Amino acid sequence: MALIFIGGGARSGKSRKGHSLALELANGSRTVFLATAEAVDDEMTARIKKHQDERGADFDLVEEPKDLVKALSQIDSNATFLVDCLTLWLSNNIMSGGKADSQGVIDAAKKRTGSTIFISNEVGEGIVPMHPVSREFRDLSGIMNQTFAAASDEVYLTTFGIAQRIK
């Protein structure tokens, strides 16, 4: 069992790295893609379709935009899980008035016998957002990413399609 955290900017290659790492770790056993995205508009529907096409049939799909603890606790403990992405999970919970319990998700992942790979966006390297809600999201995202990185056995940072192991 390993916890792996992969972060990077938008379109940096983090999902591609997570996909290949999940298949490598599973070594032919069950792989599960846990999607946090919701098809709330045409643009997001197209993004989800693109990700599905890139994954192909390599993964079983679980769609859970908010309750990752439940999903990680109730589905095959031996499978290799790829959770994509934590940033959307955080946003989904903030927008619905819920709480994104990072430590609860980490604890649920640690109870599994299979490996869990978490994907997240790095949003703090750009300009300071003008809107208070955007600044709050940036801050909460940064704290979340630090929490997951600290709890993970391996951490990768992706830039320009290149993944660098930093832990």
Short mmCIF file of N, CA and C in Angstrom, two decimals:
data_model
loop_
_atom_site.label_atom_id
_atom_site.label_comp_id
_atom_site.label_asym_id
_atom_site.label_seq_id
_atom_site.Cartn_x
_atom_site.Cartn_y
_atom_site.Cartn_z
N MET A 1 0.85 -1.18 0.00
CA MET A 1 0.00 0.00 0.00
C MET A 1 0.88 1.23 0.00
N ALA A 2 0.60 2.13 -0.91
CA ALA A 2 1.33 3.39 -0.97
C ALA A 2 0.35 4.52 -1.19
N LEU A 3 0.64 5.66 -0.58
CA LEU A 3 -0.08 6.90 -0.87
C LEU A 3 0.84 7.74 -1.72
N ILE A 4 0.33 8.18 -2.86
CA ILE A 4 1.13 8.96 -3.80
C ILE A 4 0.36 10.23 -4.14
N PHE A 5 1.07 11.34 -4.13
CA PHE A 5 0.47 12.65 -4.42
C PHE A 5 1.17 13.24 -5.63
N ILE A 6 0.37 13.66 -6.62
CA ILE A 6 0.91 14.26 -7.84
C ILE A 6 0.26 15.62 -8.01
N GLY A 7 1.10 16.65 -8.04
CA GLY A 7 0.59 18.01 -8.20
C GLY A 7 1.25 18.69 -9.38
N GLY A 8 0.62 19.74 -9.82
CA GLY A 8 1.15 20.55 -10.91
C GLY A 8 0.10 21.50 -11.41
N GLY A 9 0.49 22.36 -12.31
CA GLY A 9 -0.43 23.32 -12.88
C GLY A 9 -1.39 22.68 -13.86
N ALA A 10 -2.30 23.49 -14.38
CA ALA A 10 -3.25 23.02 -15.38
C ALA A 10 -2.51 22.53 -16.62
N ARG A 11 -2.91 21.38 -17.13
CA ARG A 11 -2.34 20.76 -18.34
C ARG A 11 -0.84 20.51 -18.21
N SER A 12 -0.39 20.19 -17.01
CA SER A 12 1.04 19.96 -16.77
C SER A 12 1.45 18.52 -16.97
N GLY A 13 0.48 17.60 -17.12
CA GLY A 13 0.79 16.18 -17.29
C GLY A 13 0.55 15.35 -16.05
N LYS A 14 -0.05 15.95 -15.03
CA LYS A 14 -0.25 15.21 -13.77
C LYS A 14 -1.21 14.03 -13.91
N SER A 15 -2.28 14.18 -14.67
CA SER A 15 -3.21 13.06 -14.86
C SER A 15 -2.56 11.94 -15.66
N ARG A 16 -1.80 12.29 -16.67
CA ARG A 16 -1.09 11.28 -17.47
C ARG A 16 -0.11 10.51 -16.59
N LYS A 17 0.61 11.21 -15.72
CA LYS A 17 1.56 10.55 -14.81
C LYS A 17 0.79 9.63 -13.85
N GLY A 18 -0.32 10.11 -13.32
CA GLY A 18 -1.12 9.29 -12.40
C GLY A 18 -1.65 8.04 -13.08
N HIS A 19 -2.10 8.18 -14.30
CA HIS A 19 -2.62 7.06 -15.08
C HIS A 19 -1.55 5.99 -15.27
N SER A 20 -0.38 6.38 -15.73
CA SER A 20 0.69 5.40 -15.98
C SER A 20 1.19 4.78 -14.68
N LEU A 21 1.28 5.56 -13.63
CA LEU A 21 1.74 5.05 -12.34
C LEU A 21 0.73 4.05 -11.76
N ALA A 22 -0.56 4.35 -11.90
CA ALA A 22 -1.61 3.44 -11.40
C ALA A 22 -1.53 2.09 -12.10
N LEU A 23 -1.38 2.11 -13.40
CA LEU A 23 -1.30 0.84 -14.15
C LEU A 23 -0.04 0.07 -13.77
N GLU A 24 1.05 0.78 -13.56
CA GLU A 24 2.30 0.14 -13.14
C GLU A 24 2.16 -0.50 -11.76
N LEU A 25 1.57 0.22 -10.82
CA LEU A 25 1.40 -0.30 -9.46
C LEU A 25 0.41 -1.45 -9.40
N ALA A 26 -0.63 -1.38 -10.20
CA ALA A 26 -1.66 -2.43 -10.19
C ALA A 26 -1.12 -3.74 -10.74
N ASN A 27 -0.17 -3.64 -11.65
CA ASN A 27 0.47 -4.83 -12.21
C ASN A 27 -0.55 -5.87 -12.67
N GLY A 28 -1.55 -5.39 -13.41
CA GLY A 28 -2.56 -6.30 -13.95
C GLY A 28 -3.78 -6.49 -13.09
N SER A 29 -3.76 -6.03 -11.84
CA SER A 29 -4.95 -6.17 -11.00
C SER A 29 -5.88 -4.97 -11.21
N ARG A 30 -6.94 -4.91 -10.48
CA ARG A 30 -7.99 -3.90 -10.69
C ARG A 30 -7.49 -2.48 -10.43
N THR A 31 -7.84 -1.58 -11.36
CA THR A 31 -7.57 -0.16 -11.19
C THR A 31 -8.89 0.59 -11.23
N VAL A 32 -9.02 1.56 -10.34
CA VAL A 32 -10.25 2.33 -10.24
C VAL A 32 -9.92 3.81 -10.39
N PHE A 33 -10.64 4.47 -11.30
CA PHE A 33 -10.51 5.91 -11.47
C PHE A 33 -11.65 6.55 -10.71
N LEU A 34 -11.32 7.32 -9.67
CA LEU A 34 -12.32 8.00 -8.87
C LEU A 34 -12.38 9.45 -9.35
N ALA A 35 -13.43 9.77 -10.10
CA ALA A 35 -13.59 11.09 -10.70
C ALA A 35 -14.37 12.02 -9.78
N THR A 36 -13.83 13.21 -9.57
CA THR A 36 -14.52 14.20 -8.75
C THR A 36 -15.23 15.26 -9.58
N ALA A 37 -15.00 15.26 -10.89
CA ALA A 37 -15.61 16.27 -11.76
C ALA A 37 -17.09 15.99 -11.97
N GLU A 38 -17.84 17.06 -12.11
CA GLU A 38 -19.26 16.97 -12.43
C GLU A 38 -19.50 17.68 -13.76
N ALA A 39 -20.32 17.08 -14.60
CA ALA A 39 -20.63 17.66 -15.91
C ALA A 39 -21.72 18.72 -15.74
N VAL A 40 -21.31 19.90 -15.29
CA VAL A 40 -22.27 20.96 -14.99
C VAL A 40 -22.55 21.87 -16.19
N ASP A 41 -21.73 21.77 -17.23
CA ASP A 41 -21.95 22.57 -18.44
C ASP A 41 -21.29 21.86 -19.62
N ASP A 42 -21.47 22.42 -20.80
CA ASP A 42 -20.93 21.78 -22.02
C ASP A 42 -19.41 21.68 -21.99
N GLU A 43 -18.75 22.72 -21.52
CA GLU A 43 -17.28 22.71 -21.49
C GLU A 43 -16.76 21.62 -20.57
N MET A 44 -17.38 21.48 -19.39
CA MET A 44 -16.93 20.45 -18.44
C MET A 44 -17.27 19.06 -18.97
N THR A 45 -18.39 18.92 -19.63
CA THR A 45 -18.76 17.65 -20.26
C THR A 45 -17.70 17.24 -21.27
N ALA A 46 -17.23 18.19 -22.07
CA ALA A 46 -16.18 17.90 -23.07
C ALA A 46 -14.87 17.52 -22.39
N ARG A 47 -14.52 18.19 -21.30
CA ARG A 47 -13.29 17.85 -20.57
C ARG A 47 -13.36 16.42 -20.01
N ILE A 48 -14.50 16.09 -19.45
CA ILE A 48 -14.68 14.75 -18.88
C ILE A 48 -14.56 13.71 -19.99
N LYS A 49 -15.19 13.97 -21.12
CA LYS A 49 -15.12 13.04 -22.25
C LYS A 49 -13.67 12.85 -22.72
N LYS A 50 -12.91 13.93 -22.77
CA LYS A 50 -11.51 13.86 -23.19
C LYS A 50 -10.72 12.97 -22.23
N HIS A 51 -10.92 13.16 -20.93
CA HIS A 51 -10.24 12.33 -19.93
C HIS A 51 -10.65 10.86 -20.08
N GLN A 52 -11.93 10.61 -20.32
CA GLN A 52 -12.40 9.23 -20.49
C GLN A 52 -11.74 8.58 -21.70
N ASP A 53 -11.65 9.32 -22.79
CA ASP A 53 -11.01 8.79 -24.00
C ASP A 53 -9.54 8.49 -23.76
N GLU A 54 -8.86 9.35 -23.00
CA GLU A 54 -7.43 9.15 -22.72
C GLU A 54 -7.21 7.92 -21.84
N ARG A 55 -8.13 7.67 -20.91
CA ARG A 55 -8.01 6.50 -20.02
C ARG A 55 -8.33 5.21 -20.73
N GLY A 56 -9.26 5.26 -21.64
CA GLY A 56 -9.69 4.04 -22.30
C GLY A 56 -10.38 3.10 -21.32
N ALA A 57 -10.18 1.81 -21.51
CA ALA A 57 -10.86 0.79 -20.70
C ALA A 57 -9.97 0.26 -19.58
N ASP A 58 -8.87 0.95 -19.29
CA ASP A 58 -7.93 0.46 -18.28
C ASP A 58 -8.46 0.54 -16.85
N PHE A 59 -9.46 1.40 -16.63
CA PHE A 59 -9.93 1.66 -15.27
C PHE A 59 -11.41 1.42 -15.14
N ASP A 60 -11.83 0.93 -13.97
CA ASP A 60 -13.23 0.99 -13.59
C ASP A 60 -13.48 2.43 -13.14
N LEU A 61 -14.67 2.93 -13.35
CA LEU A 61 -14.98 4.33 -13.04
C LEU A 61 -15.91 4.43 -11.84
N VAL A 62 -15.54 5.30 -10.91
CA VAL A 62 -16.41 5.68 -9.80
C VAL A 62 -16.49 7.20 -9.84
N GLU A 63 -17.69 7.72 -9.86
CA GLU A 63 -17.89 9.17 -9.86
C GLU A 63 -18.37 9.59 -8.48
N GLU A 64 -17.56 10.39 -7.80
CA GLU A 64 -17.91 10.87 -6.46
C GLU A 64 -17.34 12.27 -6.28
N PRO A 65 -18.16 13.29 -6.45
CA PRO A 65 -17.65 14.66 -6.40
C PRO A 65 -17.35 15.19 -5.00
N LYS A 66 -17.92 14.60 -3.95
CA LYS A 66 -17.78 15.18 -2.61
C LYS A 66 -17.32 14.22 -1.52
N ASP A 67 -17.85 13.01 -1.47
CA ASP A 67 -17.61 12.12 -0.33
C ASP A 67 -16.53 11.08 -0.67
N LEU A 68 -15.28 11.53 -0.66
CA LEU A 68 -14.17 10.63 -0.97
C LEU A 68 -13.95 9.60 0.12
N VAL A 69 -14.23 9.94 1.36
CA VAL A 69 -14.08 8.97 2.46
C VAL A 69 -14.98 7.77 2.19
N LYS A 70 -16.22 8.02 1.83
CA LYS A 70 -17.16 6.94 1.53
C LYS A 70 -16.67 6.10 0.36
N ALA A 71 -16.27 6.75 -0.72
CA ALA A 71 -15.83 6.01 -1.91
C ALA A 71 -14.60 5.16 -1.61
N LEU A 72 -13.63 5.71 -0.91
CA LEU A 72 -12.41 4.96 -0.61
C LEU A 72 -12.68 3.82 0.38
N SER A 73 -13.68 3.99 1.21
CA SER A 73 -13.98 2.98 2.24
C SER A 73 -14.85 1.85 1.73
N GLN A 74 -15.66 2.10 0.72
CA GLN A 74 -16.66 1.12 0.31
C GLN A 74 -16.30 0.33 -0.94
N ILE A 75 -15.26 0.71 -1.63
CA ILE A 75 -14.93 0.05 -2.90
C ILE A 75 -13.64 -0.74 -2.74
N ASP A 76 -13.58 -1.91 -3.34
CA ASP A 76 -12.45 -2.83 -3.33
C ASP A 76 -11.16 -2.28 -2.73
N SER A 77 -10.86 -2.70 -1.52
CA SER A 77 -9.69 -2.23 -0.79
C SER A 77 -8.38 -2.61 -1.45
N ASN A 78 -8.39 -3.66 -2.26
CA ASN A 78 -7.16 -4.13 -2.91
C ASN A 78 -6.85 -3.42 -4.22
N ALA A 79 -7.83 -2.75 -4.80
CA ALA A 79 -7.63 -2.08 -6.09
C ALA A 79 -6.68 -0.90 -5.95
N THR A 80 -6.03 -0.56 -7.04
CA THR A 80 -5.25 0.66 -7.10
C THR A 80 -6.20 1.79 -7.50
N PHE A 81 -6.24 2.82 -6.68
CA PHE A 81 -7.16 3.94 -6.89
C PHE A 81 -6.41 5.14 -7.43
N LEU A 82 -6.98 5.80 -8.42
CA LEU A 82 -6.49 7.08 -8.92
C LEU A 82 -7.60 8.10 -8.70
N VAL A 83 -7.36 9.05 -7.80
CA VAL A 83 -8.34 10.08 -7.46
C VAL A 83 -7.97 11.35 -8.22
N ASP A 84 -8.83 11.76 -9.14
CA ASP A 84 -8.55 12.92 -9.99
C ASP A 84 -9.78 13.81 -10.04
N CYS A 85 -9.83 14.96 -9.42
CA CYS A 85 -8.71 15.56 -8.71
C CYS A 85 -9.17 16.18 -7.40
N LEU A 86 -8.22 16.36 -6.51
CA LEU A 86 -8.52 16.92 -5.19
C LEU A 86 -8.97 18.38 -5.27
N THR A 87 -8.45 19.12 -6.23
CA THR A 87 -8.83 20.53 -6.34
C THR A 87 -10.32 20.67 -6.67
N LEU A 88 -10.81 19.82 -7.57
CA LEU A 88 -12.25 19.85 -7.87
C LEU A 88 -13.06 19.37 -6.67
N TRP A 89 -12.56 18.36 -5.97
CA TRP A 89 -13.23 17.88 -4.75
C TRP A 89 -13.36 19.01 -3.73
N LEU A 90 -12.29 19.77 -3.54
CA LEU A 90 -12.32 20.90 -2.62
C LEU A 90 -13.35 21.93 -3.09
N SER A 91 -13.31 22.27 -4.35
CA SER A 91 -14.25 23.25 -4.91
C SER A 91 -15.69 22.77 -4.78
N ASN A 92 -15.94 21.50 -5.09
CA ASN A 92 -17.29 20.95 -4.98
C ASN A 92 -17.82 21.09 -3.56
N ASN A 93 -16.97 20.80 -2.58
CA ASN A 93 -17.40 20.90 -1.19
C ASN A 93 -17.60 22.34 -0.75
N ILE A 94 -16.71 23.23 -1.16
CA ILE A 94 -16.86 24.65 -0.81
C ILE A 94 -18.16 25.20 -1.39
N MET A 95 -18.40 24.93 -2.68
CA MET A 95 -19.57 25.49 -3.37
C MET A 95 -20.90 24.95 -2.83
N SER A 96 -20.87 23.75 -2.25
CA SER A 96 -22.10 23.18 -1.71
C SER A 96 -22.26 23.48 -0.21
N GLY A 97 -21.32 24.22 0.36
CA GLY A 97 -21.39 24.54 1.78
C GLY A 97 -20.90 23.42 2.67
N GLY A 98 -20.31 22.40 2.07
CA GLY A 98 -19.79 21.27 2.84
C GLY A 98 -18.36 21.50 3.29
N LYS A 99 -17.79 20.45 3.88
CA LYS A 99 -16.43 20.52 4.39
C LYS A 99 -15.57 19.49 3.65
N ALA A 100 -14.42 19.92 3.21
CA ALA A 100 -13.47 19.01 2.57
C ALA A 100 -12.53 18.50 3.66
N ASP A 101 -12.78 17.30 4.13
CA ASP A 101 -12.02 16.71 5.24
C ASP A 101 -10.79 15.97 4.72
N SER A 102 -9.72 16.71 4.52
CA SER A 102 -8.49 16.12 3.99
C SER A 102 -7.99 14.97 4.85
N GLN A 103 -7.95 15.17 6.16
CA GLN A 103 -7.42 14.13 7.03
C GLN A 103 -8.30 12.89 7.01
N GLY A 104 -9.61 13.06 6.90
CA GLY A 104 -10.50 11.91 6.80
C GLY A 104 -10.24 11.11 5.53
N VAL A 105 -9.97 11.80 4.42
CA VAL A 105 -9.67 11.12 3.16
C VAL A 105 -8.34 10.38 3.27
N ILE A 106 -7.35 11.03 3.85
CA ILE A 106 -6.04 10.40 4.04
C ILE A 106 -6.17 9.15 4.91
N ASP A 107 -6.92 9.26 6.00
CA ASP A 107 -7.12 8.12 6.89
C ASP A 107 -7.81 6.96 6.17
N ALA A 108 -8.82 7.27 5.37
CA ALA A 108 -9.53 6.23 4.61
C ALA A 108 -8.58 5.56 3.62
N ALA A 109 -7.73 6.34 2.98
CA ALA A 109 -6.77 5.78 2.02
C ALA A 109 -5.75 4.89 2.72
N LYS A 110 -5.32 5.28 3.90
CA LYS A 110 -4.32 4.50 4.64
C LYS A 110 -4.88 3.16 5.13
N LYS A 111 -6.19 3.06 5.25
CA LYS A 111 -6.82 1.80 5.69
C LYS A 111 -6.92 0.79 4.55
N ARG A 112 -6.73 1.25 3.32
CA ARG A 112 -6.84 0.37 2.16
C ARG A 112 -5.57 -0.47 2.03
N THR A 113 -5.68 -1.62 1.39
CA THR A 113 -4.50 -2.44 1.13
C THR A 113 -3.88 -2.11 -0.22
N GLY A 114 -4.66 -1.56 -1.14
CA GLY A 114 -4.14 -1.14 -2.44
C GLY A 114 -3.59 0.27 -2.37
N SER A 115 -2.83 0.64 -3.38
CA SER A 115 -2.26 1.98 -3.44
C SER A 115 -3.31 3.00 -3.84
N THR A 116 -3.13 4.23 -3.39
CA THR A 116 -4.01 5.33 -3.74
C THR A 116 -3.16 6.48 -4.25
N ILE A 117 -3.53 6.98 -5.42
CA ILE A 117 -2.83 8.09 -6.04
C ILE A 117 -3.78 9.28 -6.08
N PHE A 118 -3.32 10.40 -5.53
CA PHE A 118 -4.12 11.62 -5.52
C PHE A 118 -3.51 12.63 -6.49
N ILE A 119 -4.37 13.23 -7.32
CA ILE A 119 -3.97 14.27 -8.26
C ILE A 119 -4.53 15.60 -7.75
N SER A 120 -3.72 16.66 -7.83
CA SER A 120 -4.19 17.97 -7.41
C SER A 120 -3.50 19.07 -8.20
N ASN A 121 -4.19 20.18 -8.36
CA ASN A 121 -3.63 21.34 -9.04
C ASN A 121 -2.83 22.20 -8.07
N GLU A 122 -1.74 22.73 -8.55
CA GLU A 122 -0.99 23.74 -7.82
C GLU A 122 -1.54 25.08 -8.29
N VAL A 123 -2.21 25.80 -7.39
CA VAL A 123 -2.84 27.06 -7.79
C VAL A 123 -2.18 28.27 -7.14
N GLY A 124 -1.17 28.07 -6.33
CA GLY A 124 -0.58 29.18 -5.59
C GLY A 124 0.63 29.82 -6.21
N GLU A 125 1.01 29.41 -7.41
CA GLU A 125 2.22 29.97 -8.01
C GLU A 125 1.94 31.15 -8.94
N GLY A 126 0.67 31.51 -9.09
CA GLY A 126 0.32 32.61 -9.98
C GLY A 126 0.15 33.91 -9.21
N ILE A 127 -0.58 34.81 -9.81
CA ILE A 127 -0.84 36.11 -9.18
C ILE A 127 -1.81 35.94 -8.02
N VAL A 128 -1.84 36.92 -7.14
CA VAL A 128 -2.80 36.91 -6.04
C VAL A 128 -4.17 37.26 -6.63
N PRO A 129 -5.15 36.37 -6.45
CA PRO A 129 -6.48 36.65 -7.03
C PRO A 129 -7.10 37.91 -6.45
N MET A 130 -7.91 38.59 -7.25
CA MET A 130 -8.53 39.84 -6.81
C MET A 130 -9.74 39.61 -5.91
N HIS A 131 -10.45 38.52 -6.12
CA HIS A 131 -11.70 38.29 -5.39
C HIS A 131 -11.44 37.51 -4.10
N PRO A 132 -12.09 37.91 -2.99
CA PRO A 132 -11.88 37.21 -1.71
C PRO A 132 -12.15 35.70 -1.76
N VAL A 133 -13.19 35.28 -2.51
CA VAL A 133 -13.49 33.85 -2.61
C VAL A 133 -12.35 33.12 -3.32
N SER A 134 -11.81 33.73 -4.34
CA SER A 134 -10.69 33.13 -5.07
C SER A 134 -9.45 33.03 -4.19
N ARG A 135 -9.20 34.06 -3.38
CA ARG A 135 -8.05 34.01 -2.46
C ARG A 135 -8.25 32.92 -1.41
N GLU A 136 -9.48 32.79 -0.92
CA GLU A 136 -9.77 31.75 0.06
C GLU A 136 -9.54 30.36 -0.54
N PHE A 137 -10.02 30.17 -1.78
CA PHE A 137 -9.83 28.88 -2.45
C PHE A 137 -8.34 28.59 -2.63
N ARG A 138 -7.58 29.59 -3.07
CA ARG A 138 -6.14 29.41 -3.25
C ARG A 138 -5.49 29.00 -1.92
N ASP A 139 -5.85 29.67 -0.84
CA ASP A 139 -5.27 29.35 0.47
C ASP A 139 -5.67 27.95 0.93
N LEU A 140 -6.96 27.61 0.83
CA LEU A 140 -7.42 26.28 1.25
C LEU A 140 -6.79 25.18 0.39
N SER A 141 -6.64 25.45 -0.89
CA SER A 141 -6.01 24.49 -1.78
C SER A 141 -4.54 24.26 -1.39
N GLY A 142 -3.84 25.33 -1.10
CA GLY A 142 -2.45 25.20 -0.68
C GLY A 142 -2.29 24.40 0.60
N ILE A 143 -3.16 24.67 1.57
CA ILE A 143 -3.13 23.91 2.84
C ILE A 143 -3.46 22.44 2.58
N MET A 144 -4.49 22.19 1.75
CA MET A 144 -4.86 20.82 1.40
C MET A 144 -3.68 20.10 0.75
N ASN A 145 -3.06 20.73 -0.23
CA ASN A 145 -1.94 20.10 -0.93
C ASN A 145 -0.79 19.78 0.03
N GLN A 146 -0.50 20.69 0.95
CA GLN A 146 0.55 20.42 1.94
C GLN A 146 0.20 19.23 2.81
N THR A 147 -1.07 19.13 3.20
CA THR A 147 -1.52 18.02 4.05
C THR A 147 -1.37 16.69 3.33
N PHE A 148 -1.81 16.62 2.08
CA PHE A 148 -1.70 15.38 1.32
C PHE A 148 -0.24 15.04 1.02
N ALA A 149 0.56 16.02 0.68
CA ALA A 149 1.97 15.78 0.39
C ALA A 149 2.70 15.25 1.63
N ALA A 150 2.42 15.82 2.78
CA ALA A 150 3.08 15.38 4.02
C ALA A 150 2.70 13.94 4.36
N ALA A 151 1.47 13.54 4.08
CA ALA A 151 1.00 12.19 4.43
C ALA A 151 1.40 11.14 3.40
N SER A 152 1.85 11.56 2.24
CA SER A 152 2.13 10.62 1.14
C SER A 152 3.52 10.03 1.21
N ASP A 153 3.63 8.81 0.70
CA ASP A 153 4.92 8.12 0.64
C ASP A 153 5.78 8.68 -0.49
N GLU A 154 5.12 9.07 -1.58
CA GLU A 154 5.81 9.64 -2.73
C GLU A 154 5.05 10.88 -3.17
N VAL A 155 5.80 11.89 -3.62
CA VAL A 155 5.21 13.13 -4.13
C VAL A 155 5.91 13.47 -5.44
N TYR A 156 5.09 13.79 -6.45
CA TYR A 156 5.60 14.20 -7.76
C TYR A 156 5.09 15.59 -8.09
N LEU A 157 5.93 16.39 -8.72
CA LEU A 157 5.55 17.68 -9.25
C LEU A 157 5.69 17.61 -10.76
N THR A 158 4.62 17.95 -11.47
CA THR A 158 4.67 17.90 -12.93
C THR A 158 4.72 19.30 -13.52
N THR A 159 5.58 19.46 -14.49
CA THR A 159 5.73 20.72 -15.23
C THR A 159 6.07 20.38 -16.67
N PHE A 160 5.38 21.00 -17.61
CA PHE A 160 5.68 20.80 -19.04
C PHE A 160 5.63 19.35 -19.46
N GLY A 161 4.78 18.54 -18.79
CA GLY A 161 4.67 17.13 -19.14
C GLY A 161 5.73 16.25 -18.51
N ILE A 162 6.55 16.82 -17.66
CA ILE A 162 7.62 16.07 -17.00
C ILE A 162 7.31 15.97 -15.51
N ALA A 163 7.31 14.75 -14.99
CA ALA A 163 7.06 14.53 -13.57
C ALA A 163 8.39 14.35 -12.85
N GLN A 164 8.58 15.15 -11.81
CA GLN A 164 9.78 15.03 -10.99
C GLN A 164 9.38 14.50 -9.62
N ARG A 165 10.03 13.45 -9.17
CA ARG A 165 9.76 12.95 -7.83
C ARG A 165 10.49 13.86 -6.84
N ILE A 166 9.72 14.45 -5.92
CA ILE A 166 10.31 15.36 -4.95
C ILE A 166 10.28 14.79 -3.54
N LYS A 167 9.64 13.66 -3.37
CA LYS A 167 9.62 12.97 -2.07
C LYS A 167 9.53 11.49 -2.33
#
